[in-house]
Coordinates of C-alpha atoms and ligand atoms in Angstrom, one line a residue:
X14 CA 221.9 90.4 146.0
X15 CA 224.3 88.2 144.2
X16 CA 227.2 90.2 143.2
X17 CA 229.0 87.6 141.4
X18 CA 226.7 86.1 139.5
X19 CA 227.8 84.7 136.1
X20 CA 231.0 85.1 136.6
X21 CA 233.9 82.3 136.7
X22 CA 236.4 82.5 139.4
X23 CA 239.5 81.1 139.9
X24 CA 240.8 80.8 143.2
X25 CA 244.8 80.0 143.7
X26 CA 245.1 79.1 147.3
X27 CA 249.1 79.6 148.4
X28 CA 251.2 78.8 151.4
X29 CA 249.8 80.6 154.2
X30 CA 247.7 79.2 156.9
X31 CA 245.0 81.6 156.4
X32 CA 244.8 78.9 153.4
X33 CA 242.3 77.3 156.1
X34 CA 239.8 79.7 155.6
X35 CA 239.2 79.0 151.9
X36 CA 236.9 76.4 151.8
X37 CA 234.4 79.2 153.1
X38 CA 235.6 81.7 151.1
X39 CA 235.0 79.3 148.3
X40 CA 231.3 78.6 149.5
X41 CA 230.3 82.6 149.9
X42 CA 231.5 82.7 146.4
X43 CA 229.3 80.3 145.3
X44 CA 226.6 82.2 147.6
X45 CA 226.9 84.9 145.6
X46 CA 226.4 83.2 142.3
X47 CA 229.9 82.3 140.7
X48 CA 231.3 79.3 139.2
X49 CA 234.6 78.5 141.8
X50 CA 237.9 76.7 140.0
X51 CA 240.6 76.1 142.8
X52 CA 244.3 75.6 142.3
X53 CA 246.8 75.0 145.3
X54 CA 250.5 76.0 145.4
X55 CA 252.3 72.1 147.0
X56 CA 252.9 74.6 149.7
X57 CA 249.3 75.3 150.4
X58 CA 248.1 71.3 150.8
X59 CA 250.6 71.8 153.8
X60 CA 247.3 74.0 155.2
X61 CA 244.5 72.8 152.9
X62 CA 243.2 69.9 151.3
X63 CA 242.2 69.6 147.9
X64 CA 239.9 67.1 148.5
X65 CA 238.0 70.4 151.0
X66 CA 238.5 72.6 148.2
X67 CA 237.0 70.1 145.7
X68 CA 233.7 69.4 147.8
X69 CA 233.1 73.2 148.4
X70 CA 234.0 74.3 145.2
X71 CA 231.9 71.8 142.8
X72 CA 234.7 71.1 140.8
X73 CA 238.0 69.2 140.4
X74 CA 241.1 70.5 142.6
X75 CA 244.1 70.9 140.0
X76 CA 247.8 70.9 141.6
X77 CA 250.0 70.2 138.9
X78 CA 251.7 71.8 136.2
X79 CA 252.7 68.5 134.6
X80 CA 249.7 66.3 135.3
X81 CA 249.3 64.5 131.9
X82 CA 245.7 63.9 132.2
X83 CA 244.4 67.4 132.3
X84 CA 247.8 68.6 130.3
X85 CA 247.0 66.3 127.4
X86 CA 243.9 69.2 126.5
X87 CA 246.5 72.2 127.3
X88 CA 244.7 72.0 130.7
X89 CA 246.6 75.2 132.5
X90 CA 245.8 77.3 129.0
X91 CA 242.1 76.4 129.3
X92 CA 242.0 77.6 132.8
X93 CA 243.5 80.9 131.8
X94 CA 240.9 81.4 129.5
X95 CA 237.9 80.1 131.3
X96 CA 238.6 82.5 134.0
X97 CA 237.0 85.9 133.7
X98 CA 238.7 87.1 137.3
X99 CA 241.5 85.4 139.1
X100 CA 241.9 85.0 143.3
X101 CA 245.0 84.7 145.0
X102 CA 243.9 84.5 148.3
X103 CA 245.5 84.0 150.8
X104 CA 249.2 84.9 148.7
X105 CA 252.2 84.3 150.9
X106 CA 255.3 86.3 150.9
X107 CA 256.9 83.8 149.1
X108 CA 254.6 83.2 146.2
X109 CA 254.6 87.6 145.5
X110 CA 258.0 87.6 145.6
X111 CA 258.0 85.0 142.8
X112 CA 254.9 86.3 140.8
X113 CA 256.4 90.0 140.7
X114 CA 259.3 87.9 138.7
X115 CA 257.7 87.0 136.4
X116 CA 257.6 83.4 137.2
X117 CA 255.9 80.3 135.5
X118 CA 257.5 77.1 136.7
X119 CA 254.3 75.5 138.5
X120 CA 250.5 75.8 137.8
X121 CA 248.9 78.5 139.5
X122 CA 252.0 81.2 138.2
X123 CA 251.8 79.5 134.5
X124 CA 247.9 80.6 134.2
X125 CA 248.9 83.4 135.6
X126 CA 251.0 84.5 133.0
X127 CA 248.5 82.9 130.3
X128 CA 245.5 85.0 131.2
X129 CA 243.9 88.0 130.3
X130 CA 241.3 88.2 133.3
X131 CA 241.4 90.6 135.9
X132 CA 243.6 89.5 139.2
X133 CA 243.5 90.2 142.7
X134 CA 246.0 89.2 145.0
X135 CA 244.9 89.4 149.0
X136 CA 248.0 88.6 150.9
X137 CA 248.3 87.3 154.3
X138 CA 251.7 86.7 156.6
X139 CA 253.2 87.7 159.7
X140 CA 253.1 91.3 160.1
X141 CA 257.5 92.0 159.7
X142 CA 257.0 89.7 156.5
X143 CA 254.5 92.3 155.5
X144 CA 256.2 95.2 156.4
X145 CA 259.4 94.1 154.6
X146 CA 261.0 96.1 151.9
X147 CA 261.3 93.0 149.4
X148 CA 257.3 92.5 150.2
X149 CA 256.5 96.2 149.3
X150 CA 258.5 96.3 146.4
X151 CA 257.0 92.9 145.0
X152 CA 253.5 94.1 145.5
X153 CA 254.4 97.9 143.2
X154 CA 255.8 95.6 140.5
X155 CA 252.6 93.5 140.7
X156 CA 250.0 96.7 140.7
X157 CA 252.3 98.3 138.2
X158 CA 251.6 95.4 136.3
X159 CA 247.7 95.5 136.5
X160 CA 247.4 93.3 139.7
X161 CA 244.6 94.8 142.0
X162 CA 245.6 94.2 145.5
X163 CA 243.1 93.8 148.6
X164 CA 244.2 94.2 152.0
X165 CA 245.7 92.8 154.5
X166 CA 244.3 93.3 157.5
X167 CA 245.2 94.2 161.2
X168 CA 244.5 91.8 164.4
X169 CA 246.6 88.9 166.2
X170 CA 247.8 86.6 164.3
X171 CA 248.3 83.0 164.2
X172 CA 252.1 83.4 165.5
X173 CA 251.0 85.1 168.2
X174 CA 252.1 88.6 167.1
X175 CA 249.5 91.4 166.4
X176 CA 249.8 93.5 163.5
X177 CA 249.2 94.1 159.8
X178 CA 249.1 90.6 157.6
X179 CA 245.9 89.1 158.2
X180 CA 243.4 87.8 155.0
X181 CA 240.6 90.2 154.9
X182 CA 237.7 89.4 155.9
X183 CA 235.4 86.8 153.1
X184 CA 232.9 89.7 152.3
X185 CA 235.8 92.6 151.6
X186 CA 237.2 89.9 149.5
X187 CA 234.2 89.3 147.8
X188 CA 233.2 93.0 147.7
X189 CA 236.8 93.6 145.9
X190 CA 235.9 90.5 143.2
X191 CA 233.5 92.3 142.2
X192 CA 234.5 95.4 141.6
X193 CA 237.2 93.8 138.8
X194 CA 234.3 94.1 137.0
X195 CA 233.1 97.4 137.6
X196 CA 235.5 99.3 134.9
X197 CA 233.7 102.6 134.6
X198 CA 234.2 102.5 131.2
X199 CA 230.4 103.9 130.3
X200 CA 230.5 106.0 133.7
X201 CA 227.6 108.4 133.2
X202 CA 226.7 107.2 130.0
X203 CA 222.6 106.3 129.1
X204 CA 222.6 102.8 127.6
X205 CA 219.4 101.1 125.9
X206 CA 219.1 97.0 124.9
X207 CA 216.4 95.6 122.8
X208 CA 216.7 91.6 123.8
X209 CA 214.8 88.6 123.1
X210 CA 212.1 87.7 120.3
X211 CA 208.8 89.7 119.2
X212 CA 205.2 87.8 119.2
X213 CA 203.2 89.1 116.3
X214 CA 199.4 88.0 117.5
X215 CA 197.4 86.2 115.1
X216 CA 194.5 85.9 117.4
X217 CA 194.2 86.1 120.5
X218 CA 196.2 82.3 121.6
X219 CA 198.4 81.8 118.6
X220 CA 201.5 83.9 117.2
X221 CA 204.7 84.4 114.7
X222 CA 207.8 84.4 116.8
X223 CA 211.1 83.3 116.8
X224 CA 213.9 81.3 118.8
X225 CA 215.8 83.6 120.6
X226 CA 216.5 83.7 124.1
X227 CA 217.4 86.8 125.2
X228 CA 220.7 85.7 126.7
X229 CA 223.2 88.1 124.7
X230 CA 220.9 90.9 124.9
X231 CA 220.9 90.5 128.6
X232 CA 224.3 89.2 129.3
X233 CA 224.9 92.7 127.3
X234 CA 222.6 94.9 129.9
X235 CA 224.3 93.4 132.8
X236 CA 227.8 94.2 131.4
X237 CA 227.0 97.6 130.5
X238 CA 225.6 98.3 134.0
X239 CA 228.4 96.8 135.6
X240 CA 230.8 99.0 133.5
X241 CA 228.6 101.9 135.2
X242 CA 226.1 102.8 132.5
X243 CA 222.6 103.5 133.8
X244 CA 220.9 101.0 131.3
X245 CA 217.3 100.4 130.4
X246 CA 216.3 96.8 129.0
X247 CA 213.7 97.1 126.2
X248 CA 212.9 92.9 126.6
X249 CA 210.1 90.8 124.6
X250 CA 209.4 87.5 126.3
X251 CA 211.9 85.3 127.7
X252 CA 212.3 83.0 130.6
X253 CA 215.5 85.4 132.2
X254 CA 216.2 86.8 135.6
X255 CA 216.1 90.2 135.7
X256 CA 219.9 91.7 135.6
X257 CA 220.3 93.4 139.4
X258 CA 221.0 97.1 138.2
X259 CA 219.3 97.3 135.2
X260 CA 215.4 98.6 134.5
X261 CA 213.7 96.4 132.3
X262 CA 210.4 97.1 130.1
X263 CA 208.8 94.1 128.9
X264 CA 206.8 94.2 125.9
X265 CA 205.6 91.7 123.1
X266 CA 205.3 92.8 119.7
X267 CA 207.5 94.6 117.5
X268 CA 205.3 97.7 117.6
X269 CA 205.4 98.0 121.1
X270 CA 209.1 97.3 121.3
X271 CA 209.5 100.4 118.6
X272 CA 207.2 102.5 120.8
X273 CA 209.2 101.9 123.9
X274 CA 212.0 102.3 122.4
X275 CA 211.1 106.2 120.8
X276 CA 210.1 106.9 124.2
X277 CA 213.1 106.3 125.8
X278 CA 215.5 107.4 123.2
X279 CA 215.8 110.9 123.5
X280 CA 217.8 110.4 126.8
X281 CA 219.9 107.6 126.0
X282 CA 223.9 107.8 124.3
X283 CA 224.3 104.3 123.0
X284 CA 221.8 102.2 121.7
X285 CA 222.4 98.6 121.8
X286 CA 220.2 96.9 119.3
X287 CA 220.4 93.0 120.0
X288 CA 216.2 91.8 119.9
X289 CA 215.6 89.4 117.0
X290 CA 212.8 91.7 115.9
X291 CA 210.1 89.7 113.9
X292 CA 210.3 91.5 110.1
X293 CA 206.2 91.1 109.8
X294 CA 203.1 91.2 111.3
X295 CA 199.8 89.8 110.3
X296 CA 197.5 92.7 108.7
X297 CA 194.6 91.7 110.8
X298 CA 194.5 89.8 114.6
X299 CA 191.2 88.2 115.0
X300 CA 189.8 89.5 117.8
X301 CA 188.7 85.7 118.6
X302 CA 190.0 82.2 117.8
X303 CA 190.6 81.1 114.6
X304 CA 188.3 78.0 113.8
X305 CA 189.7 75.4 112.3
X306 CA 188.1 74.4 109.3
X307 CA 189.1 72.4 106.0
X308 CA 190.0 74.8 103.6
X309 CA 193.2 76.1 103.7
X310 CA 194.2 79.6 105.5
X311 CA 195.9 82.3 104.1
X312 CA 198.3 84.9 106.3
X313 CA 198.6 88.3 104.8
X314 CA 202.1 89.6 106.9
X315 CA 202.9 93.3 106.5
X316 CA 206.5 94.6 107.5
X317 CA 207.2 95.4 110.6
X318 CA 209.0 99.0 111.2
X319 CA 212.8 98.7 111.5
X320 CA 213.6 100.1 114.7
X321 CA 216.9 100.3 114.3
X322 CA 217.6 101.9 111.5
X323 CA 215.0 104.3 113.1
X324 CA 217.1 105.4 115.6
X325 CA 220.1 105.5 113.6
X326 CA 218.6 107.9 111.3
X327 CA 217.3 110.2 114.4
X328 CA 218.5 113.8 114.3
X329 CA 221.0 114.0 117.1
X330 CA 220.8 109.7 117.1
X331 CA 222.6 107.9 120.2
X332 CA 225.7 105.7 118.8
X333 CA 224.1 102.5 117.5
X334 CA 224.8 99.2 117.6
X335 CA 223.3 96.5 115.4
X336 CA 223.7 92.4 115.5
X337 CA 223.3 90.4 112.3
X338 CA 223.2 86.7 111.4
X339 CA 224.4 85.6 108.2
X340 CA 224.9 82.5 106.6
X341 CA 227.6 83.3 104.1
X342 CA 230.0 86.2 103.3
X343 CA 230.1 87.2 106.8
X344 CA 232.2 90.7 106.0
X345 CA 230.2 91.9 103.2
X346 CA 226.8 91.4 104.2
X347 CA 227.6 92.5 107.4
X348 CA 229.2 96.1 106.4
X349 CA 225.9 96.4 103.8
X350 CA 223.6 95.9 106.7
X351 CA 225.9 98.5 108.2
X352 CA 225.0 101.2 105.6
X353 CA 222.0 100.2 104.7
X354 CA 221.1 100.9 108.4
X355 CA 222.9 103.8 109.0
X356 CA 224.7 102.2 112.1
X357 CA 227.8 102.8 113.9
X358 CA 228.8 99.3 114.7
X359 CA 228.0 95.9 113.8
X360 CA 228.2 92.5 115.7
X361 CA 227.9 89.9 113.0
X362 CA 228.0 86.0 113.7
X363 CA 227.7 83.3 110.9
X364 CA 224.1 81.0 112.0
X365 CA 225.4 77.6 110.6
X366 CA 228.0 77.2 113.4
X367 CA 227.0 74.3 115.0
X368 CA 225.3 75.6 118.5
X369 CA 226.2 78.9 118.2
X370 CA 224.3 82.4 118.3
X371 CA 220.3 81.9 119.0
X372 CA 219.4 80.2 122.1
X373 CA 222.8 78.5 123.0
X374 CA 225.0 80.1 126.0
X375 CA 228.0 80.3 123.5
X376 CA 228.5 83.3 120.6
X377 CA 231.5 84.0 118.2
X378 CA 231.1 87.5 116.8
X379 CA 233.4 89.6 114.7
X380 CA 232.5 93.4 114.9
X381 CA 232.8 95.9 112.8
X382 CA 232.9 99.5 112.4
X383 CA 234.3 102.2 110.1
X384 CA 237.0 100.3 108.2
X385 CA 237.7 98.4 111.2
X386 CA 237.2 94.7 113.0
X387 CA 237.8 92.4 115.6
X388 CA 236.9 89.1 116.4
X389 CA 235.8 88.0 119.6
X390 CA 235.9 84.2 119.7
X391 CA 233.5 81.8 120.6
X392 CA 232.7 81.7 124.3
X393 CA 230.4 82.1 126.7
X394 CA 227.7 85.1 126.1
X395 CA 228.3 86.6 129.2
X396 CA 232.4 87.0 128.7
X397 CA 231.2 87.8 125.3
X398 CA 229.2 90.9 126.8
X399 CA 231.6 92.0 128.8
X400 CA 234.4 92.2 125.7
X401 CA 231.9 93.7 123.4
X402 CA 231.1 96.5 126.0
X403 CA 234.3 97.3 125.8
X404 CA 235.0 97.5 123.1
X405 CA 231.7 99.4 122.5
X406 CA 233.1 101.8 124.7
X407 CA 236.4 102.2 123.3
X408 CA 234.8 103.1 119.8
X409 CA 232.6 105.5 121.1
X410 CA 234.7 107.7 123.5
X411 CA 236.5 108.3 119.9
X412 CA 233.2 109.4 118.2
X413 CA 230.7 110.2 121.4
Ligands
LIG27 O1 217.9 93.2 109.0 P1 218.2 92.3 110.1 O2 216.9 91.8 110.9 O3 219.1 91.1 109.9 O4 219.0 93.2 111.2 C1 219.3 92.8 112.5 C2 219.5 94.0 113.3 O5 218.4 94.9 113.2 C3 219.5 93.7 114.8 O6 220.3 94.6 115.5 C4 218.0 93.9 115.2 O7 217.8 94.1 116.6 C5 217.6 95.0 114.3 N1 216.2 95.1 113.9 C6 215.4 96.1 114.4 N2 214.1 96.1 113.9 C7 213.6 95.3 113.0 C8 214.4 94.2 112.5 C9 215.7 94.2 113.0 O8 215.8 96.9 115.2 N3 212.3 95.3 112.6

């Protein structure tokens, strides 16, 4: 089971010698499907070496606060927002202490301060370090502060002495990462996704579909579960894994997309509607191939049922939430399809953006609802999911 997959972590490696275990804490992250960024305090190359963290981890070691290169594109700023959970493991006494001031003199503390994302901090030093006032009162600013905190643990230590300080074990560590992203924000709740395109048969080898790739709709499944919904996945074709968590239907057309759908619904409390629905069928499917022939072929495409603003207009109707494309006047169009549908919440993106929406990994979205927005900038459809759950939740403990 991968329990970090899609995610991007960023490991800061401090002065401790439990620093030599990170190269294979780095690799059972990877094990368990997340991208690894490492950053090393000076102090921890005294235990460490970049060029181990580099080979392990996939990716460039950064050190320095001031190194031009990587500064010259705001380097410590696009870590901070890359990152949807950041590691310090193993954190010294020393580097708390300085953290829980609020300090931002060198790398690691600066994208501290510049982030958003989650943080754990897993300390590790000699057990009187640990049990020292100044330590304990660090580590209640930090939590105060947001910072989740994971361990230490108990056993001889490398100066010989036995007692509390030692880095937890690599699979509590990674049990603990991934639980960041368990928020419980939809605990209890029933969530439905519609994902991916529609095929609308022509005959029985040829159809009408369209380019999307499910990604959002599934990114969006696996964030809602992980906030600890109990989701179904209504999903037309696409080449996707599976989210772990998650039951998934598969169907192909439209029609059977809106039947599963209505047969669901009567359980569920938000309904997340993200497929790229075709709008038409053909009237007729041959029942065998179409010959070709010289003269030319007429389609004759009835509409296709709209699901939903079906559910929205259900008596005792989950809280709904549409997507919409547009080309121009983003706002307007979007708030029209908003009443014109009858739904609670809209996530509109403009399609011109160069790679952006269908089929690409990246979205930019602005929601609204009521007479409200927010825009969540362009960035990877997973971290996309994750916001938009949220703030799908946030909306609808107000109105549930
Ligand atoms: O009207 P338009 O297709 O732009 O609306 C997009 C929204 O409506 C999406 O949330 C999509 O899943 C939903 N939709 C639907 N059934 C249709 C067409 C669109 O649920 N037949």
């Amino acid at each position: 089971m991968n329990k970090l997959a899609f995610k991007k972590c960023l490991l800061i490696v401090t002065g401790s010698i439990a620093a030599y275990k990170t190269p294979d804490i780095v690799r059972r992250m990877r094990d368990q499907g997340a991208e690894v960024r490492v950053v090393l305090t000076s102090a921890a190359t005294e235990f460490v070496t970049p060029l181990a963290l580099q080979a392990v981890s996939g990716n460039e070691v950064r050190q320095d606060l001031f190194d031009h290169q990587a500064e010259a594109g705001m380097g410590h700023i696009e870590l901070a927002r890359w990152a949807d959970a950041i590691v310090i493991a193993p954190a010294s006494a020393d580097y708390i202490a300085k953290l829980s001031k609020g300090s931002a003199d060198d790398l690691s503390t600066a994208i501290c301060r510049a982030s958003e994302a989650p943080m754990l901090i897993a300390p590790a030093m000699n057990q009187q370090m640990w049990e020292n006032s100044f330590t304990k009162e660090a580590l209640d600013v930090l939590s105060e502060k947001g910072f989740c905190v994971c361990g230490p643990d108990s056993g001889s230590q490398a100066c010989g002495e036995v007692g509390l300080g030692r880095l937890v074990e690599a699979e509590i560590l990674i049990e603990s990462i991934a639980s960041l992203f368990n928020s419980g924000s939809l605990a209890k709740l029933r969530v439905m996704v519609t994902a991916g395109p529609t095929r609308e048969y022509i005959d029985p080898v040829r159809y009408l579909t369209n380019q999307s790739s499910g990604k959002m709709g599934y990114a969006l499944a696996r964030a809602a579960c992980e906030a600890g919904a109990n989701v179904i996945l209504i999903s037309g074709p696409t080449n996707l894994e599976p989210p772990q968590g998650v039951g998934v239907e598969y169907i192909s057309s439209a029609k059977e997309m809106a039947s599963s759908v209505s047969e669901g619904i009567g359980e569920i409390d938000i309904f997340i509607g993200c497929a790229a629905v075709s709008d038409y069928r053909p009237e007729a499917v041959s029942d065998q191939k179409i010959k070709k022939s010289d003269s030319t072929l007429s389609l004759k495409l009835i509409p296709n049922k709209d699901i939903l603003s079906g559910v929205a207009g259900l008596t005792n109707a989950p809280f709904t939430v549409g997507f919409a494309a547009e080309t121009e006047e983003l706002e307007r169009f979007a708030r029209d399809k908003m009443t014109k549908k009858g739904v609670d919440m809209i996530a509109a993106n403009l399609v011109d953006k160069d790679g952006l929406g269908f089929n690409s990994d990246d979205n930019e979205v602005t929601v609204f609802w009521e007479n409200e927005s927010y825009v969540l900038e362009k960035q990877p459809k997973e971290q996309l999911a994750r916001k938009l759950v949220t703030l799908i939740s946030r909306v609808y403990q107000k109105n549930p």
